[in-house]
XYZ file of C-alpha atoms in Angstrom:
158
model
C 53.024 35.274 -29.535
C 53.413 38.892 -28.715
C 51.452 40.500 -26.089
C 49.830 44.017 -26.668
C 50.825 46.208 -23.616
C 49.657 49.715 -23.234
C 50.793 52.309 -20.572
C 48.828 55.442 -20.085
C 49.267 58.510 -17.995
C 47.613 61.851 -17.536
C 48.904 65.125 -16.108
C 47.266 68.484 -15.265
C 49.227 71.773 -14.276
C 46.857 72.879 -11.719
C 43.358 70.976 -11.554
C 42.045 72.561 -13.622
C 44.830 73.904 -15.710
C 46.842 72.907 -18.742
C 47.284 69.311 -19.010
C 48.412 66.343 -21.334
C 48.308 62.639 -21.818
C 51.066 60.198 -22.579
C 50.912 56.679 -23.958
C 53.450 54.011 -24.580
C 52.311 51.082 -26.765
C 54.262 47.797 -26.886
C 53.828 44.828 -29.234
C 56.858 42.546 -29.648
C 59.458 44.785 -30.954
C 57.204 47.762 -31.987
C 56.919 50.712 -29.597
C 54.644 53.543 -30.238
C 54.258 56.796 -28.379
C 51.358 59.280 -28.245
C 50.987 62.375 -26.587
C 49.054 65.866 -26.740
C 48.546 68.918 -24.569
C 45.217 70.574 -23.707
C 45.063 74.290 -22.499
C 42.402 73.745 -19.735
C 41.448 70.419 -18.367
C 41.782 68.157 -15.167
C 44.096 65.294 -14.273
C 41.259 62.773 -14.373
C 40.135 63.758 -17.926
C 43.752 63.430 -19.085
C 44.079 59.950 -17.350
C 40.839 58.783 -19.259
C 41.797 60.482 -22.585
C 44.994 58.593 -22.604
C 43.080 55.381 -22.502
C 40.744 56.421 -25.337
C 43.619 57.794 -27.528
C 45.509 54.431 -27.164
C 42.445 52.253 -28.042
C 41.681 54.603 -31.066
C 45.252 53.965 -32.364
C 44.796 50.241 -32.306
C 44.106 48.912 -35.909
C 42.815 45.522 -34.777
C 40.394 44.379 -32.141
C 41.274 40.778 -32.038
C 44.031 41.039 -29.516
C 43.726 41.153 -25.749
C 44.863 44.644 -24.490
C 46.834 44.682 -21.368
C 46.403 48.287 -20.173
C 48.721 49.665 -17.327
C 47.691 52.997 -15.654
C 48.455 54.802 -12.283
C 44.797 56.158 -12.400
C 42.679 54.376 -9.679
C 39.935 56.710 -11.205
C 40.108 54.802 -14.442
C 40.867 51.290 -13.138
C 37.987 51.345 -10.353
C 35.406 52.840 -12.695
C 35.790 49.914 -15.128
C 36.681 46.963 -12.782
C 34.342 47.886 -9.866
C 31.400 48.560 -12.144
C 31.118 52.290 -11.424
C 30.885 53.145 -15.065
C 27.889 50.906 -15.735
C 26.005 52.601 -12.711
C 26.910 55.880 -13.973
C 25.616 55.007 -17.461
C 22.488 53.288 -16.056
C 21.737 56.605 -14.049
C 22.706 59.040 -16.789
C 25.662 60.142 -14.547
C 23.253 61.349 -11.805
C 24.521 63.029 -8.792
C 27.220 65.274 -10.582
C 29.325 62.369 -11.878
C 32.002 63.905 -14.130
C 33.367 63.520 -17.381
C 30.424 62.007 -18.978
C 31.571 62.909 -22.543
C 34.893 60.942 -22.164
C 33.367 58.037 -20.307
C 30.793 57.628 -23.278
C 33.637 57.852 -25.632
C 35.425 55.209 -23.722
C 32.421 52.902 -23.443
C 31.690 52.975 -27.186
C 35.443 52.537 -28.324
C 36.075 49.657 -25.836
C 33.101 47.555 -26.936
C 34.990 45.492 -29.449
C 38.292 44.967 -27.121
C 39.036 42.519 -24.355
C 40.683 44.947 -22.043
C 42.573 43.841 -18.915
C 43.277 46.895 -16.590
C 46.216 46.822 -14.287
C 47.071 49.601 -11.698
C 50.646 50.653 -11.323
C 52.171 52.850 -8.666
C 52.744 56.295 -10.182
C 56.210 57.899 -10.023
C 57.759 54.563 -8.991
C 60.108 52.184 -10.836
C 57.923 51.286 -13.772
C 59.945 52.577 -16.755
C 57.135 52.785 -19.213
C 54.727 54.516 -16.430
C 57.522 56.976 -15.962
C 57.906 57.675 -19.724
C 54.139 58.282 -20.030
C 54.430 60.815 -17.198
C 57.261 62.588 -19.087
C 55.257 62.590 -22.190
C 52.069 63.982 -20.354
C 53.922 66.727 -18.524
C 55.735 67.690 -21.690
C 52.637 67.941 -23.595
C 50.928 69.904 -20.819
C 53.939 72.348 -20.761
C 53.930 72.626 -24.536
C 52.771 75.498 -26.770
C 50.435 73.785 -29.051
C 47.583 73.238 -26.561
C 44.267 72.203 -27.901
C 40.914 73.052 -26.285
C 39.438 70.155 -24.145
C 35.995 71.061 -25.500
C 34.055 68.936 -23.213
C 35.509 70.263 -20.173
C 35.541 73.962 -21.397
C 31.774 73.417 -22.297
C 31.029 72.473 -18.566
C 32.473 75.773 -17.585
C 30.323 77.711 -20.131
C 33.333 78.533 -22.118
C 33.361 78.666 -25.817
C 36.222 78.998 -28.255
C 38.867 81.257 -26.607
């Protein structure tokens, strides 16, 4: 039986600055890539958004998801229980990215997700491809607003 593997990465040109995410999804012989750029965001937001977008792209919830990321922020928040504590305290103490973490929390519920940390910019071809997708998206011309981040800065539609 095929194993569903997802690789994700986020990038930001400046932190904050233009950013993007990249996703490579593998299932048997099927490969799908996703990416998008944002005009003003942070690296951590793009790392997390990559995971969200990958899960949103899945049509079935009955397969175990093996998710590979170079973001210790994402892996630790889930595996070490940080996210549960953040939710229980309504993100007290200035914890960031509540909007995206709540999106992740809701979308992840029906899935069995196994997170794996991989070293970034190393020898993992899929992680490297995600990095290429994310940086190309960040450098692109069709950048979307990261409305959640821009709202925290008091910015409205630019």
